[in-house]
JSON list of C-alpha atoms in Angstrom, two decimals:
[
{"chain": "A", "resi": 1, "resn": "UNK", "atom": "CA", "xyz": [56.81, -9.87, -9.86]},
{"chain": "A", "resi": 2, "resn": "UNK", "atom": "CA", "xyz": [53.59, -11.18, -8.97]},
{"chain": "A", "resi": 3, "resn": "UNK", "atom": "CA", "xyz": [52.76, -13.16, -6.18]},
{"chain": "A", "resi": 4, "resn": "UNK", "atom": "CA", "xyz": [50.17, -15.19, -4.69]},
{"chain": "A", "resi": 5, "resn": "UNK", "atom": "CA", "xyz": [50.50, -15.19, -0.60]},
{"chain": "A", "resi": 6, "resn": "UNK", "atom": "CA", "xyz": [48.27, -17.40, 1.83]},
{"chain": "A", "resi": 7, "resn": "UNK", "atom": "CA", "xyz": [48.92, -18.01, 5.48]},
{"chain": "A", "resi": 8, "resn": "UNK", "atom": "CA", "xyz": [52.42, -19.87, 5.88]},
{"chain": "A", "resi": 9, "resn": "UNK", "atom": "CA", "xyz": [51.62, -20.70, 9.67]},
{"chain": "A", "resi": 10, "resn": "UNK", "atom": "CA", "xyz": [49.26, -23.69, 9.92]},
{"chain": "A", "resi": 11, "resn": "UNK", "atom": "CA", "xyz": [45.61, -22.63, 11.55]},
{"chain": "A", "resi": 12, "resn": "UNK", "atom": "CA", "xyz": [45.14, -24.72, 14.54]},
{"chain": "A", "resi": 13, "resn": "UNK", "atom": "CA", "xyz": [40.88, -24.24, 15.40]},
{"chain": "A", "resi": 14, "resn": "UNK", "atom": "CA", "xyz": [38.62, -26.04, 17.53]},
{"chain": "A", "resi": 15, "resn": "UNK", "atom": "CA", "xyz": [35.48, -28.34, 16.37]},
{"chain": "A", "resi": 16, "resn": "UNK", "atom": "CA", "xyz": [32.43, -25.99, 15.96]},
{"chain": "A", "resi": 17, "resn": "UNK", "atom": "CA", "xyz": [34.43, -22.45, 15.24]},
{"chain": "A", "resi": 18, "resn": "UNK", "atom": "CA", "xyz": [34.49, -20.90, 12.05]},
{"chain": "A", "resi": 19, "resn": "UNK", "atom": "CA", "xyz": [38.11, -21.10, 10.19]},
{"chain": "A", "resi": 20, "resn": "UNK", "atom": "CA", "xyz": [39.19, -18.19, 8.23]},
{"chain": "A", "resi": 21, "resn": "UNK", "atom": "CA", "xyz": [42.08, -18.47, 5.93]},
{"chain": "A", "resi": 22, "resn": "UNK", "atom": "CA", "xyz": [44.09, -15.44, 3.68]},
{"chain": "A", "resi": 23, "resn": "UNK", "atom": "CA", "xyz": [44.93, -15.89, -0.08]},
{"chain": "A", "resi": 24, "resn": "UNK", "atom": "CA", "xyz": [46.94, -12.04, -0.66]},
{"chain": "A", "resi": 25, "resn": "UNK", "atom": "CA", "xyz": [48.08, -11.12, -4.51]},
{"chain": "A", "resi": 26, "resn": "UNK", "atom": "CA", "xyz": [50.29, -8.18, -5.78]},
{"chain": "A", "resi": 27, "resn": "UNK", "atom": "CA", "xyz": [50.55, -6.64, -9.00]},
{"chain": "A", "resi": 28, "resn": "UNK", "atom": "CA", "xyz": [47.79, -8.31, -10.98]},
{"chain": "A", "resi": 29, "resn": "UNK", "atom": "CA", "xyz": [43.87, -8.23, -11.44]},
{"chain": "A", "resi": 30, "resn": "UNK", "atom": "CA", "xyz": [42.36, -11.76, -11.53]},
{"chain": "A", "resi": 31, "resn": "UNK", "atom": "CA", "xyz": [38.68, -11.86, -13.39]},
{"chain": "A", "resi": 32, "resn": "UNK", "atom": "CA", "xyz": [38.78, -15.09, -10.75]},
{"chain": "A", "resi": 33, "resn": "UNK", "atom": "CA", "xyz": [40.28, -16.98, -8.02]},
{"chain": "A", "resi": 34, "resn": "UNK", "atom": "CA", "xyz": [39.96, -20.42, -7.01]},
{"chain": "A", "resi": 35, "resn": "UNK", "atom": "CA", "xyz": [40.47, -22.56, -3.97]},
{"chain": "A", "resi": 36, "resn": "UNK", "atom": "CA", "xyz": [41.10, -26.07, -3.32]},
{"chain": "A", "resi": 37, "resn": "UNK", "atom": "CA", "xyz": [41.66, -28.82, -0.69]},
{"chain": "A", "resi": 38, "resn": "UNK", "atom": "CA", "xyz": [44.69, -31.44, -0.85]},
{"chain": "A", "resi": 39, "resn": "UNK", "atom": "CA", "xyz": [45.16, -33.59, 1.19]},
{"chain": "A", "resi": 40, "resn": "UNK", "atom": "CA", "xyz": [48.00, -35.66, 2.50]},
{"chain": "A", "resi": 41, "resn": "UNK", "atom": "CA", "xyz": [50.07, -37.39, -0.94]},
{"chain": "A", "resi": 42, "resn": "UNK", "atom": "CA", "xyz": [46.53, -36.56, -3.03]},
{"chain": "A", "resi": 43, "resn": "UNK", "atom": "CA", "xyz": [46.08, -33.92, -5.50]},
{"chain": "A", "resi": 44, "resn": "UNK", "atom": "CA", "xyz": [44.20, -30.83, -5.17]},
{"chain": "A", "resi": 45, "resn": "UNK", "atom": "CA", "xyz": [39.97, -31.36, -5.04]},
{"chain": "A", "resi": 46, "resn": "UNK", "atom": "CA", "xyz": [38.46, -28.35, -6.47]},
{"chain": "A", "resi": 47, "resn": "UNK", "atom": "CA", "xyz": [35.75, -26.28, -3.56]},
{"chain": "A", "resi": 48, "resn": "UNK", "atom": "CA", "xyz": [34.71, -22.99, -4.82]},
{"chain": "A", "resi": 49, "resn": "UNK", "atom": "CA", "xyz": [35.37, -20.05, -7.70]},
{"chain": "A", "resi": 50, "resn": "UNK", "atom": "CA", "xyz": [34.87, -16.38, -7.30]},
{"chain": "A", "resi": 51, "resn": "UNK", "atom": "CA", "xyz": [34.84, -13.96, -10.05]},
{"chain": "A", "resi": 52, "resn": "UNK", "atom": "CA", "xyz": [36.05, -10.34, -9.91]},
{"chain": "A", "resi": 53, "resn": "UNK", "atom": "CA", "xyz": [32.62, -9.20, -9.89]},
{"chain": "A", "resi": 54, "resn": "UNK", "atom": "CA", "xyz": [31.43, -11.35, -7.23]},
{"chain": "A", "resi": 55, "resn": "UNK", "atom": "CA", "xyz": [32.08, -10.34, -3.54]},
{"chain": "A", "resi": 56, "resn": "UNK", "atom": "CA", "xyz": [31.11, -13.48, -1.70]},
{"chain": "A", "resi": 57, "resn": "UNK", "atom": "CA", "xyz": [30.16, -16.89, -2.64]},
{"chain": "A", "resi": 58, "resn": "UNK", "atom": "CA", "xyz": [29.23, -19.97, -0.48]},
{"chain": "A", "resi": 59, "resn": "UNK", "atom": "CA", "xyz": [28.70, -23.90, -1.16]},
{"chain": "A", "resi": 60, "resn": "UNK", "atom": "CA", "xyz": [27.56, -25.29, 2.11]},
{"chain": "A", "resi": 61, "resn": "UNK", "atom": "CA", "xyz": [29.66, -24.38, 5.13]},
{"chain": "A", "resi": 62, "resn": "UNK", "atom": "CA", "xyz": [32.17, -22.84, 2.71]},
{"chain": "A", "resi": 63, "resn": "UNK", "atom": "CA", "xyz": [32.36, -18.84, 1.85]},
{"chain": "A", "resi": 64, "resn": "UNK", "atom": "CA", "xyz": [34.73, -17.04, -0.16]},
{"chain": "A", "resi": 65, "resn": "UNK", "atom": "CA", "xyz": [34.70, -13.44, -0.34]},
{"chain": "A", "resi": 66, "resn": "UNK", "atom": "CA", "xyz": [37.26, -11.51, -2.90]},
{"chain": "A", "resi": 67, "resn": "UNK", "atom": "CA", "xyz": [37.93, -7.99, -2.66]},
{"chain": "A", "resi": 68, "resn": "UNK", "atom": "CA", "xyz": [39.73, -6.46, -5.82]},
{"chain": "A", "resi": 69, "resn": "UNK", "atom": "CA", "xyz": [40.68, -3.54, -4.08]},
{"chain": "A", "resi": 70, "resn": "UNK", "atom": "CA", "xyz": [42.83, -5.33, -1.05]},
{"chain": "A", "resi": 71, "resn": "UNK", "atom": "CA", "xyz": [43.47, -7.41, -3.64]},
{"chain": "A", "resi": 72, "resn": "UNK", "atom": "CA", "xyz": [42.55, -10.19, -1.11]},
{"chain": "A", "resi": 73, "resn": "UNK", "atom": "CA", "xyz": [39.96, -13.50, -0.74]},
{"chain": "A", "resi": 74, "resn": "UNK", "atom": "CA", "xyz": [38.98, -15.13, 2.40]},
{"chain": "A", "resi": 75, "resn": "UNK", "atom": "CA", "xyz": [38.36, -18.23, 2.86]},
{"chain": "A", "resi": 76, "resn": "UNK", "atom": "CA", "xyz": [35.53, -19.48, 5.81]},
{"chain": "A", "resi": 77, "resn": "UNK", "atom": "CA", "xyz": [34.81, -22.52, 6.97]},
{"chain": "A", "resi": 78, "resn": "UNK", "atom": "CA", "xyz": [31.99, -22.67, 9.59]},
{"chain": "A", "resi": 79, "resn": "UNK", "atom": "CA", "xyz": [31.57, -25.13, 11.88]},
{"chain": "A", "resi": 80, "resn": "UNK", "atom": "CA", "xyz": [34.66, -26.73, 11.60]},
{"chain": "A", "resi": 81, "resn": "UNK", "atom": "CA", "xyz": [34.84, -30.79, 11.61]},
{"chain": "A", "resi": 82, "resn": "UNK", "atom": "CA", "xyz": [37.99, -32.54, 12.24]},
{"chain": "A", "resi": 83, "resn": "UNK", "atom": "CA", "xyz": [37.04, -33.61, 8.58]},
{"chain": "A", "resi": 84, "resn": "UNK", "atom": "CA", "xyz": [37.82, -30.47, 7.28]},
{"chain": "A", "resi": 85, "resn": "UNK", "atom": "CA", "xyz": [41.23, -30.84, 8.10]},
{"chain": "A", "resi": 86, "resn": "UNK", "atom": "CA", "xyz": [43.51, -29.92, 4.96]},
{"chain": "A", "resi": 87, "resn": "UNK", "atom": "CA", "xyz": [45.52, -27.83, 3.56]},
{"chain": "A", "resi": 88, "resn": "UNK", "atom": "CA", "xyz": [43.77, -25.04, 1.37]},
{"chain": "A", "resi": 89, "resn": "UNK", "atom": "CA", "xyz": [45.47, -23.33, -1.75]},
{"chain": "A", "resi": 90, "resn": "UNK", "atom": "CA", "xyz": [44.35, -20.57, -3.75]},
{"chain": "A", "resi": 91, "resn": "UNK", "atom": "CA", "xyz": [44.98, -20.51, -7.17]},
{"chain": "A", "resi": 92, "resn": "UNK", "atom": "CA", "xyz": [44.47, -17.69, -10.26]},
{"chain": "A", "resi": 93, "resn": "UNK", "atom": "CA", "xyz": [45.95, -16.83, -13.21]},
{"chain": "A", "resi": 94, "resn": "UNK", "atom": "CA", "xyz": [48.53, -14.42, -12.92]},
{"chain": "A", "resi": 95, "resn": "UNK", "atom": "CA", "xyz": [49.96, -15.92, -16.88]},
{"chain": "A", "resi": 96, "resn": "UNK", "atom": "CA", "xyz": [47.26, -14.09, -18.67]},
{"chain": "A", "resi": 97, "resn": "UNK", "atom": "CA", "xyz": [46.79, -17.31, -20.56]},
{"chain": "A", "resi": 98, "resn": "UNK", "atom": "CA", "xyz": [42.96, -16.92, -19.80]},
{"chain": "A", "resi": 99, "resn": "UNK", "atom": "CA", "xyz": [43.26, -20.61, -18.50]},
{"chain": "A", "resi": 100, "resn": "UNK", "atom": "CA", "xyz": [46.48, -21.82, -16.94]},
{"chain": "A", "resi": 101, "resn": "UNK", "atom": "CA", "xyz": [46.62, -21.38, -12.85]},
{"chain": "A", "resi": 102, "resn": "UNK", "atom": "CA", "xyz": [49.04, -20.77, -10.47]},
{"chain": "A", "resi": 103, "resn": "UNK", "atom": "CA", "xyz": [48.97, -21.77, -6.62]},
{"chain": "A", "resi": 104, "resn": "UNK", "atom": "CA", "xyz": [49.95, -20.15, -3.65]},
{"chain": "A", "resi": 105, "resn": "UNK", "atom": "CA", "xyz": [51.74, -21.81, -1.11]},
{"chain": "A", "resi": 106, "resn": "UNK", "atom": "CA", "xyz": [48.83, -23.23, 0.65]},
{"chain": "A", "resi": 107, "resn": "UNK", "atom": "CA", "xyz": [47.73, -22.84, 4.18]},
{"chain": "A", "resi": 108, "resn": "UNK", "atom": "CA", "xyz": [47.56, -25.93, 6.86]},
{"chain": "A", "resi": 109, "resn": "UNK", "atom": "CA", "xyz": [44.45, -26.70, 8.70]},
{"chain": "A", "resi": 110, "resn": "UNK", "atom": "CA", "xyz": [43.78, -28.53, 11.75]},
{"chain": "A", "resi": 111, "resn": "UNK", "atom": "CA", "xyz": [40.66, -29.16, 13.44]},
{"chain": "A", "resi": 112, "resn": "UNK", "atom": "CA", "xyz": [40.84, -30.73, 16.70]},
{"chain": "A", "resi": 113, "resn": "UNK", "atom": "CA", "xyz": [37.79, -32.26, 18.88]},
{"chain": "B", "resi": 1, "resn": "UNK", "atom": "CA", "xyz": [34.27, -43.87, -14.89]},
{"chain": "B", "resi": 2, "resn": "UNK", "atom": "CA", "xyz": [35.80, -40.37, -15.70]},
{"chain": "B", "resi": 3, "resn": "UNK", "atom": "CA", "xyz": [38.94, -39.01, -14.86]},
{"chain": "B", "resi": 4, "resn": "UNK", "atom": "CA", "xyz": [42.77, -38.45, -14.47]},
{"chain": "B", "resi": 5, "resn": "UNK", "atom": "CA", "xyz": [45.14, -41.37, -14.36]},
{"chain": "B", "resi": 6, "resn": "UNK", "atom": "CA", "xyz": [48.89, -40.85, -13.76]},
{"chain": "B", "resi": 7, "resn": "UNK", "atom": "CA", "xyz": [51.13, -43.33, -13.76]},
{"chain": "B", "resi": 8, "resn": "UNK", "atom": "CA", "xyz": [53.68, -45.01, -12.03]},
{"chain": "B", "resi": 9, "resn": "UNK", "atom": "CA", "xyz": [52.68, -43.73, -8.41]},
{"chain": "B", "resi": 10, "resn": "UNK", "atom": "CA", "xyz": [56.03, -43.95, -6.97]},
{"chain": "B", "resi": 11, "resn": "UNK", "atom": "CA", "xyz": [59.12, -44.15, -8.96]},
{"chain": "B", "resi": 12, "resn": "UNK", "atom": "CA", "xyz": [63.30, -43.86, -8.39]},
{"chain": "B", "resi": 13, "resn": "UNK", "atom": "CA", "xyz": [65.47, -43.20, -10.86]},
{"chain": "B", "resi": 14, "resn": "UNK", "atom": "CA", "xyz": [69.05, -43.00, -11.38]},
{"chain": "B", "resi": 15, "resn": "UNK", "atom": "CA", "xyz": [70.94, -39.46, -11.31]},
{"chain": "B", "resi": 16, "resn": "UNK", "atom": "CA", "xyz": [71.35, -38.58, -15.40]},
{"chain": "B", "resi": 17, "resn": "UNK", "atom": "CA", "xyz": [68.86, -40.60, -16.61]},
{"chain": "B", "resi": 18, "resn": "UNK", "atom": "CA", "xyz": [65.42, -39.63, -17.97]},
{"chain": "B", "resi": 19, "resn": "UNK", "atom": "CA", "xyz": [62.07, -40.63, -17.06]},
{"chain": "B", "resi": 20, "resn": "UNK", "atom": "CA", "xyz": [58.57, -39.93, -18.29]},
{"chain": "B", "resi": 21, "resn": "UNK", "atom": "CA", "xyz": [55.09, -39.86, -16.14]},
{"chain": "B", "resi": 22, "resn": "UNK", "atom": "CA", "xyz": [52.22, -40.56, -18.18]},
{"chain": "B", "resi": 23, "resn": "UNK", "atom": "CA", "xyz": [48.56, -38.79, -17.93]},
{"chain": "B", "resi": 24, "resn": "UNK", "atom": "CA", "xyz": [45.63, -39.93, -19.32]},
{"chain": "B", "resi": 25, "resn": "UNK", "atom": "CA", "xyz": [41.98, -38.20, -19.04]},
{"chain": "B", "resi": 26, "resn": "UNK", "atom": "CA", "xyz": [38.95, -38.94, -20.17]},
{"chain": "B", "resi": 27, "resn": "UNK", "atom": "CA", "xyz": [36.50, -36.16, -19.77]},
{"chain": "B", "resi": 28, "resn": "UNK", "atom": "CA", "xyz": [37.66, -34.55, -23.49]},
{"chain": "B", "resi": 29, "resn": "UNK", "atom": "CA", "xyz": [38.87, -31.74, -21.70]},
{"chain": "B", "resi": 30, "resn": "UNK", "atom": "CA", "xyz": [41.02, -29.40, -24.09]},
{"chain": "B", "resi": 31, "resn": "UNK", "atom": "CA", "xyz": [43.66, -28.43, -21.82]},
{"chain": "B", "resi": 32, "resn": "UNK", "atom": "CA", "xyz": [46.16, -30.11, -19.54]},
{"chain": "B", "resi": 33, "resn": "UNK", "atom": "CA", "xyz": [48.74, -29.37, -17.22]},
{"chain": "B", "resi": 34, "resn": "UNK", "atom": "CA", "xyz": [51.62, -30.60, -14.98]},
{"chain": "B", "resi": 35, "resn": "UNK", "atom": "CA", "xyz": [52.40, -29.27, -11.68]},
{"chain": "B", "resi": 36, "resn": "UNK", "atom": "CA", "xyz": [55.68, -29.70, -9.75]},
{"chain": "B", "resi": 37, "resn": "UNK", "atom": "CA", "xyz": [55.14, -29.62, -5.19]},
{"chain": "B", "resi": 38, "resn": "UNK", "atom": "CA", "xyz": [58.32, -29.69, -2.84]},
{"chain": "B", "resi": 39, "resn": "UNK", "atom": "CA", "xyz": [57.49, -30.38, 0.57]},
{"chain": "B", "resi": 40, "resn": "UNK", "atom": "CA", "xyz": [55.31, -27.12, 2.22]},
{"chain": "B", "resi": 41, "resn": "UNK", "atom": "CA", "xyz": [55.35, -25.64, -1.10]},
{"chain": "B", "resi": 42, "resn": "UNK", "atom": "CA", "xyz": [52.19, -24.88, -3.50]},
{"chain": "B", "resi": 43, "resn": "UNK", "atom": "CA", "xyz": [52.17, -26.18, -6.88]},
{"chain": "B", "resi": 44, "resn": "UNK", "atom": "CA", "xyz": [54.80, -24.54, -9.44]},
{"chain": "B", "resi": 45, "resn": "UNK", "atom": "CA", "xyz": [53.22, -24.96, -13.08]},
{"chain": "B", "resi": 46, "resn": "UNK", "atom": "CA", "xyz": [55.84, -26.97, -15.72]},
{"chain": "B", "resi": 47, "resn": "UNK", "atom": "CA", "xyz": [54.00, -26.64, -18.82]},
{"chain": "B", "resi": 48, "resn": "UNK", "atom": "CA", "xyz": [50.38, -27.14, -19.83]},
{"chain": "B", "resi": 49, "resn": "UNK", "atom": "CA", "xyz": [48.85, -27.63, -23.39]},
{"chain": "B", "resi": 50, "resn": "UNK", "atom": "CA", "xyz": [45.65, -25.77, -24.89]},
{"chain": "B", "resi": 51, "resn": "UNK", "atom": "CA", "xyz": [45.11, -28.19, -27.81]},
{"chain": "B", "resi": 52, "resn": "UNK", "atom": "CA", "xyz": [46.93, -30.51, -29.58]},
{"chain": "B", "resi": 53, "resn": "UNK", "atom": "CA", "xyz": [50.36, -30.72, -31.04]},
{"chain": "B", "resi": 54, "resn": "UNK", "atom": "CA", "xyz": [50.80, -26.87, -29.06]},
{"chain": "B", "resi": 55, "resn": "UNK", "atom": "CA", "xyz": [52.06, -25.91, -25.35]},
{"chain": "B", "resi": 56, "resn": "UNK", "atom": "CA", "xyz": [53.50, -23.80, -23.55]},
{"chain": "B", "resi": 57, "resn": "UNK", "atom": "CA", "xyz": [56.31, -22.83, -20.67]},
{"chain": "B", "resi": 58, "resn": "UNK", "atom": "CA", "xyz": [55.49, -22.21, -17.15]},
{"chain": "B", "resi": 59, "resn": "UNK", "atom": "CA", "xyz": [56.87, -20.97, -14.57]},
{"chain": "B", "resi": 60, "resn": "UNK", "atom": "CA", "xyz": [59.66, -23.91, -14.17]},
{"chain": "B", "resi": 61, "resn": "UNK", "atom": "CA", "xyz": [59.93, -25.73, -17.50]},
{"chain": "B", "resi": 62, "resn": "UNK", "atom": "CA", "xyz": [63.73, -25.83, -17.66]},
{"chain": "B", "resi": 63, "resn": "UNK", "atom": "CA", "xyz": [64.99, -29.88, -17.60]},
{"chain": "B", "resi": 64, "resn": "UNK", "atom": "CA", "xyz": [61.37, -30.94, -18.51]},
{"chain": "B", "resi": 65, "resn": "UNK", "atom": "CA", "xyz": [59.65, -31.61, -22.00]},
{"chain": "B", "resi": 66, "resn": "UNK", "atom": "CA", "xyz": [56.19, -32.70, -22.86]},
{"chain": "B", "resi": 67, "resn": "UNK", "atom": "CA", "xyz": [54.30, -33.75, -26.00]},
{"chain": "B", "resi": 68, "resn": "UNK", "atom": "CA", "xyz": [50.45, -33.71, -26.76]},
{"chain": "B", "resi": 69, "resn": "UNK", "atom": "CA", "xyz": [50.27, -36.14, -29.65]},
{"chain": "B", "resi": 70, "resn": "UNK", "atom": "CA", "xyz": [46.22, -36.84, -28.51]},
{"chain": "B", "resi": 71, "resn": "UNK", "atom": "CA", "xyz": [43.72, -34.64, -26.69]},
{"chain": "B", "resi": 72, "resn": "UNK", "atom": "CA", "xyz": [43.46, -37.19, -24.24]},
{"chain": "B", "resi": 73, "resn": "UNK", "atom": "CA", "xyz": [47.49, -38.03, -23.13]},
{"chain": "B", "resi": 74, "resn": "UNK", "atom": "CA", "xyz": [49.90, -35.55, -21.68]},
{"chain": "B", "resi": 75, "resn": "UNK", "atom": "CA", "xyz": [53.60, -37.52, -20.96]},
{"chain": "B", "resi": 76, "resn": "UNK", "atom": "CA", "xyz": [55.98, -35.34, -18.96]},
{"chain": "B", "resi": 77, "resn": "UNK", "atom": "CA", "xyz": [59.89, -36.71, -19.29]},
{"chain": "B", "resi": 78, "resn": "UNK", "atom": "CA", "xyz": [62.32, -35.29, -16.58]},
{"chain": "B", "resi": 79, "resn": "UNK", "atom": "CA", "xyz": [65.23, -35.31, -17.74]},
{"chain": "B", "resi": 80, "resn": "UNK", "atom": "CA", "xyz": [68.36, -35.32, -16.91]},
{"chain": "B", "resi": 81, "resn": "UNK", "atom": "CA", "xyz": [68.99, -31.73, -16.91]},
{"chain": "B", "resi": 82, "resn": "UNK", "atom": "CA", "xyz": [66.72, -31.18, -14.14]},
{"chain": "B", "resi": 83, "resn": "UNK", "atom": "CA", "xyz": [69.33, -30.10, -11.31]},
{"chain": "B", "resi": 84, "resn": "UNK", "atom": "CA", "xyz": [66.37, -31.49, -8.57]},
{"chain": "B", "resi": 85, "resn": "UNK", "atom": "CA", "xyz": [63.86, -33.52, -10.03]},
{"chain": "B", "resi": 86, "resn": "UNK", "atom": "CA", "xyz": [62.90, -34.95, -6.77]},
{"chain": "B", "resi": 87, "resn": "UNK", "atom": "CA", "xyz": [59.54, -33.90, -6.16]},
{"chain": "B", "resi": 88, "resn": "UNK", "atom": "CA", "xyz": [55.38, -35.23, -6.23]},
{"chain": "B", "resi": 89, "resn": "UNK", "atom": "CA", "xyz": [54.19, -34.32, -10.23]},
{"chain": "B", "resi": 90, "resn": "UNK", "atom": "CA", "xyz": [50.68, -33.39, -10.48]},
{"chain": "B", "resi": 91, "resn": "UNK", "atom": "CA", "xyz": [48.57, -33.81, -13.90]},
{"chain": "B", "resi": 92, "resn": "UNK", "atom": "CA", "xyz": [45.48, -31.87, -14.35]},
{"chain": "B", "resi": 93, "resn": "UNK", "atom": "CA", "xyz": [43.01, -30.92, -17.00]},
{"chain": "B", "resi": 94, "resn": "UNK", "atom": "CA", "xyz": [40.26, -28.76, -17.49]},
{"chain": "B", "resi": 95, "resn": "UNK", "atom": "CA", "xyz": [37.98, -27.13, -19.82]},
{"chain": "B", "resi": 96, "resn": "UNK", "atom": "CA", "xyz": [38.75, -23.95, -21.78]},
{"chain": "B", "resi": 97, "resn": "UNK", "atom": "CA", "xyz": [36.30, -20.82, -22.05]},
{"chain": "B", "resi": 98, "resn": "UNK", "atom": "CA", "xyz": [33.56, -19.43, -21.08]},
{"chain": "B", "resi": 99, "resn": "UNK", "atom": "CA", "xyz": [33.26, -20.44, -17.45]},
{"chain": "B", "resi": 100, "resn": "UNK", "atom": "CA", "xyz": [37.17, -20.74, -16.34]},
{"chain": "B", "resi": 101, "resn": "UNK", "atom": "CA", "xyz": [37.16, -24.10, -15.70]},
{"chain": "B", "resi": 102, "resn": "UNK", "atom": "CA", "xyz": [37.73, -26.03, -12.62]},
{"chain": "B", "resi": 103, "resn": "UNK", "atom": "CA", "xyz": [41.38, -27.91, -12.48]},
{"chain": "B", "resi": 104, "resn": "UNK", "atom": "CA", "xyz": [40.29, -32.01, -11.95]},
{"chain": "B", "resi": 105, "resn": "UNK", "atom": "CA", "xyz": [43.91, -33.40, -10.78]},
{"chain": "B", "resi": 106, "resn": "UNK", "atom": "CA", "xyz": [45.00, -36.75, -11.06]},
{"chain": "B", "resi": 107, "resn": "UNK", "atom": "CA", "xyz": [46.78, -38.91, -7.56]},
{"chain": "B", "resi": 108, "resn": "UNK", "atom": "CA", "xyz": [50.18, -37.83, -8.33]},
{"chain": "B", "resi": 109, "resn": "UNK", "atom": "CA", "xyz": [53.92, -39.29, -9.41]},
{"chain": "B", "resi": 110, "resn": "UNK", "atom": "CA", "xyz": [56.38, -39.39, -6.57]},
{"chain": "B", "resi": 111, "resn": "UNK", "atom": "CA", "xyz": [59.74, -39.11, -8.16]},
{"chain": "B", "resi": 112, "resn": "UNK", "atom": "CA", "xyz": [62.92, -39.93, -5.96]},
{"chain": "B", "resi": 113, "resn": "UNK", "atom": "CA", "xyz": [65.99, -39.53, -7.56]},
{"chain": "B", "resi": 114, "resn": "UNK", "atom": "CA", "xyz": [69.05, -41.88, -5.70]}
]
C-alpha cells in the first residue's frame, strides 16, 4: 500500500538553529509534494510546493528539497523562532486523481528561547 | 473577503443520529474536499468533488455522504453509520489543473458524539 511517513517524534530545537523535518513515501511517484503548517484546533496553512523535477525550493527561511530516488523531501527551517512552532504535514497525491491530496501524519515542532 | 467558512465550530450529537457540517467558499474554486483528524493523526480524505453534481470516495468514506448541488457549497452528513464519528472535519478547496493547486482549508467542525 502506499504510504506517506514524516517524523512521529516531536522535534524539540533551540531559537536560531535550523529545523529539519522528514516526509518518506513508498510505492508511488508524486509529479509534487506539498507541505503545510497547522496549528493548534486550525486547519492546515499552505508553505511551499515542489515538483518532481525540482530538487530544492525556498520561500524565505523555508527550503524543501525532494529527491525522487529516496523517494524523500526535507523540510528546513532556518533560524528557528519560537513562532515557527507547529506541526508540519506533507501532503501528495498518492489517488492518481491529478488533484485530491493525502497527508502524512505530521511532525511536531517546538522552538524554545 | 475570500475564503472557507465551515459551520457550526463545535457540535455534540446524539449516538444514531445524523448531522451535517456545511462549507461554503468563495474563491470559485472547482474542487472541494473534506478531511477527517483524530488526535496525533494527519488528515484522512472522506470524499472531495471535481465539479458539480460528481464526487468521489476517499480513503474513509464509509458512514459519510456529501452532495455538490453548487460550485460554491460542499455539506458533509455523518451519519449514523459512522462507528466513530468523533473527530475535527476539515473543508478545503482548491483549483484544478495546470499548476496543482494549493489546498485553502477552512477553521474546522469539532464533532463530539455523547
Amino acid at each position: 500500500s502506499q504510504k506517506i511517513e514524516q517524523n512521529s517524534e516531536a522535534l524539540n530545537i533551540q531559537e536560531g538553529k535550523t529545523a529539519t523535518l522528514t516526509c518518506n513515501y513508498t510505492n508511488y511517484s508524486p509529479a509534487y509534494l506539498q507541505w503545510y503548517r497547522q496549528d493548534p484546533g486550525r486547519g492546515p496553512v499552505f508553505l511551499l510546493l515542489i515538483r518532481e523535477n525540482e530538487k530544492e525550493k525556498r520561500k524565505e527561511r523555508l527550503k524543501v528539497t525532494f529527491d525522487t530516488t529516496l523517494k524523500q523531501s526535507l523540510f528546513h527551517i532556518t533560524a528557528s523562532q519560537p513562532a515557527d512552532s507547529a506541526t508540519y504535514l506533507c501532503a501528495l497525491d498518492v489517488s492518481n486523481s491529478g488533484y485530491a491530496l493525502n497527508f502524512g501524519k505530521g511532525t511536531s515542532l517546538l522552538v524554545t528561547p | 473577503d475570500g475564503g472557507i467558512t465551515q459551520s457550526p465550530k463545535y457540535l455534540f450529537r446524539k449516538e444514531g443520529q445524523n448531522v451535517t457540517l456545511s462549507c461554503e467558499q468563495n474563491l470559485n474554486h472547482d474542487a472541494m474536499y473534506w478531511y477527517r483528524q483524530d488526535p496525533g493523526q494527519g488528515l484522512r480524505l472522506i470524499y472531495y468533488s471535481q465539479i458539480v453534481n460528481d464526487f468521489q470516495k476517499g480513503d474513509i468514506a464509509e458512514g459519510y455522504s456529501v452532495s455538490r448541488e453548487k460550485k460554491e457549497s460542499f455539506p458533509l452528513t455523518v451519519t449514523s453509520a459512522q462507528k466513530n464519528p468523533t473527530a475535527f472535519y476539515l473543508c478545503a478547496s482548491s483549483i484544478v489543473g495546470v499548476g496543482t493547486g494549493e489546498l485553502f482549508f477552512g477553521e474546522g467542525s469539532r464533532l463530539t458524539v455523547l
